[in-house]
C-alpha positions as MATLAB code, in Angstrom:
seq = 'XXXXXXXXXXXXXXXXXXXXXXXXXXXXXXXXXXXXXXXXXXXXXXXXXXXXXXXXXXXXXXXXXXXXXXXXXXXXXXXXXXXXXXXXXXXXXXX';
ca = [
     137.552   42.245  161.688;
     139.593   39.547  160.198;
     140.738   39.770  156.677;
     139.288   43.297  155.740;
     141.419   43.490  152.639;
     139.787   40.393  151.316;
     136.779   41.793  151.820;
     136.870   44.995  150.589;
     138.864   43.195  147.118;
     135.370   41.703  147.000;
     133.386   44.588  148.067;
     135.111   46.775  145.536;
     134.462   44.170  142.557;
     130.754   43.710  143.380;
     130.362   47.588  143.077;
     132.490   48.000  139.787;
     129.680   45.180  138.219;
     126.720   47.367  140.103;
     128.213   50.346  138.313;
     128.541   48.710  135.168;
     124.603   47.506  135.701;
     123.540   51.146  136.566;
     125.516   52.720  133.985;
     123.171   52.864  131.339;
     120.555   54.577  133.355;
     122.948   57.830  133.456;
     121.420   58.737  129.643;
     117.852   59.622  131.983;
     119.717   62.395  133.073;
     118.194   61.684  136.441;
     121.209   60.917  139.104;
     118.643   59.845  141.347;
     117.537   56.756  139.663;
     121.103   55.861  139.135;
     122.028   56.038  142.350;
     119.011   53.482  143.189;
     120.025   51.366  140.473;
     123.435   50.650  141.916;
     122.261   50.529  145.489;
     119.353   48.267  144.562;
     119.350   46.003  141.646;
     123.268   46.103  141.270;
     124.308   44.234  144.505;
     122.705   41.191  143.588;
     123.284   41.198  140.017;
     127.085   42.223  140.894;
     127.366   39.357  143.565;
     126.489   37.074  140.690;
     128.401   38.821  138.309;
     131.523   38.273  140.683;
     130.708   34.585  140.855;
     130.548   33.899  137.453;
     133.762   35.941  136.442;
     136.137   35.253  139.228;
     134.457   31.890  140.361;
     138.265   30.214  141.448;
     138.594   32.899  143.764;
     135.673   31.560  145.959;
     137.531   28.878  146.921;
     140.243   31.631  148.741;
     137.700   32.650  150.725;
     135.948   29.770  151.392;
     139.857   28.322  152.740;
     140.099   30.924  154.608;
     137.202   30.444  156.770;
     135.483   33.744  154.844;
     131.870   32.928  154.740;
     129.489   33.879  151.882;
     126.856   35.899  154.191;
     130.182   38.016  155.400;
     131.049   38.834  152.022;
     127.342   39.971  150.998;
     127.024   42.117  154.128;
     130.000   43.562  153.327;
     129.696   44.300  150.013;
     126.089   45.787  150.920;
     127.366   47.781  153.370;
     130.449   48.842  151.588;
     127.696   50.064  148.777;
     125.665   51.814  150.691;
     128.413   53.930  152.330;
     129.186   55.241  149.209;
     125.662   55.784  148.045;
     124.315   57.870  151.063;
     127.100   60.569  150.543;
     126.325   60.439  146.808;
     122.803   60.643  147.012;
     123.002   63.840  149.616;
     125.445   65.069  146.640;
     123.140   64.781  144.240;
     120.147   66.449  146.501;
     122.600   69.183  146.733;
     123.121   70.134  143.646;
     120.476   69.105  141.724;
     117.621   69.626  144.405;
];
């Protein structure tokens, strides 16, 4: 896979902004519907957060011959690796 570090920069800033999006949710005291938050509504809303905050760095990956539908898989998939392990955390403990 060609330029993973790019992708995973990316990756890694869409899920900060799907954090930040499911954050408030944490005050249900239900991890559960957190965890859906960020795997659900925040990739979208963090892909677009991403483009409106860091919009010049499009261009490097669009120079680079990094296409937009690589980056969203990516970052989808990079988001949902950390949510299945969560969410099996969070059946764990809190049953």
């Amino acid at each position: 896979m060609t330029y993973f570090r790019l992708k995973l920069w990316f990756a890694v800033r869409v899920a900060f902004f799907s954090a930040v999006i499911s954050f408030p949710t944490m005050a249900s005291a239900m991890p559960q519907i957190t965890l859906a938050t960020f795997a659900t509504f925040g990739i979208p809303i963090g892909i677009l957060a991403y483009h409106y905050f860091y919009k010049p760095e499009r261009f490097v990956f669009q120079n680079l011959g990094i296409r937009k539908r690589e980056l969203y898989l990516f970052a989808s998939v990079f988001i949902w690796i950390i949510t299945i392990p969560l969410g099996t955390l969070v059946t764990l403990i809190y049953g």
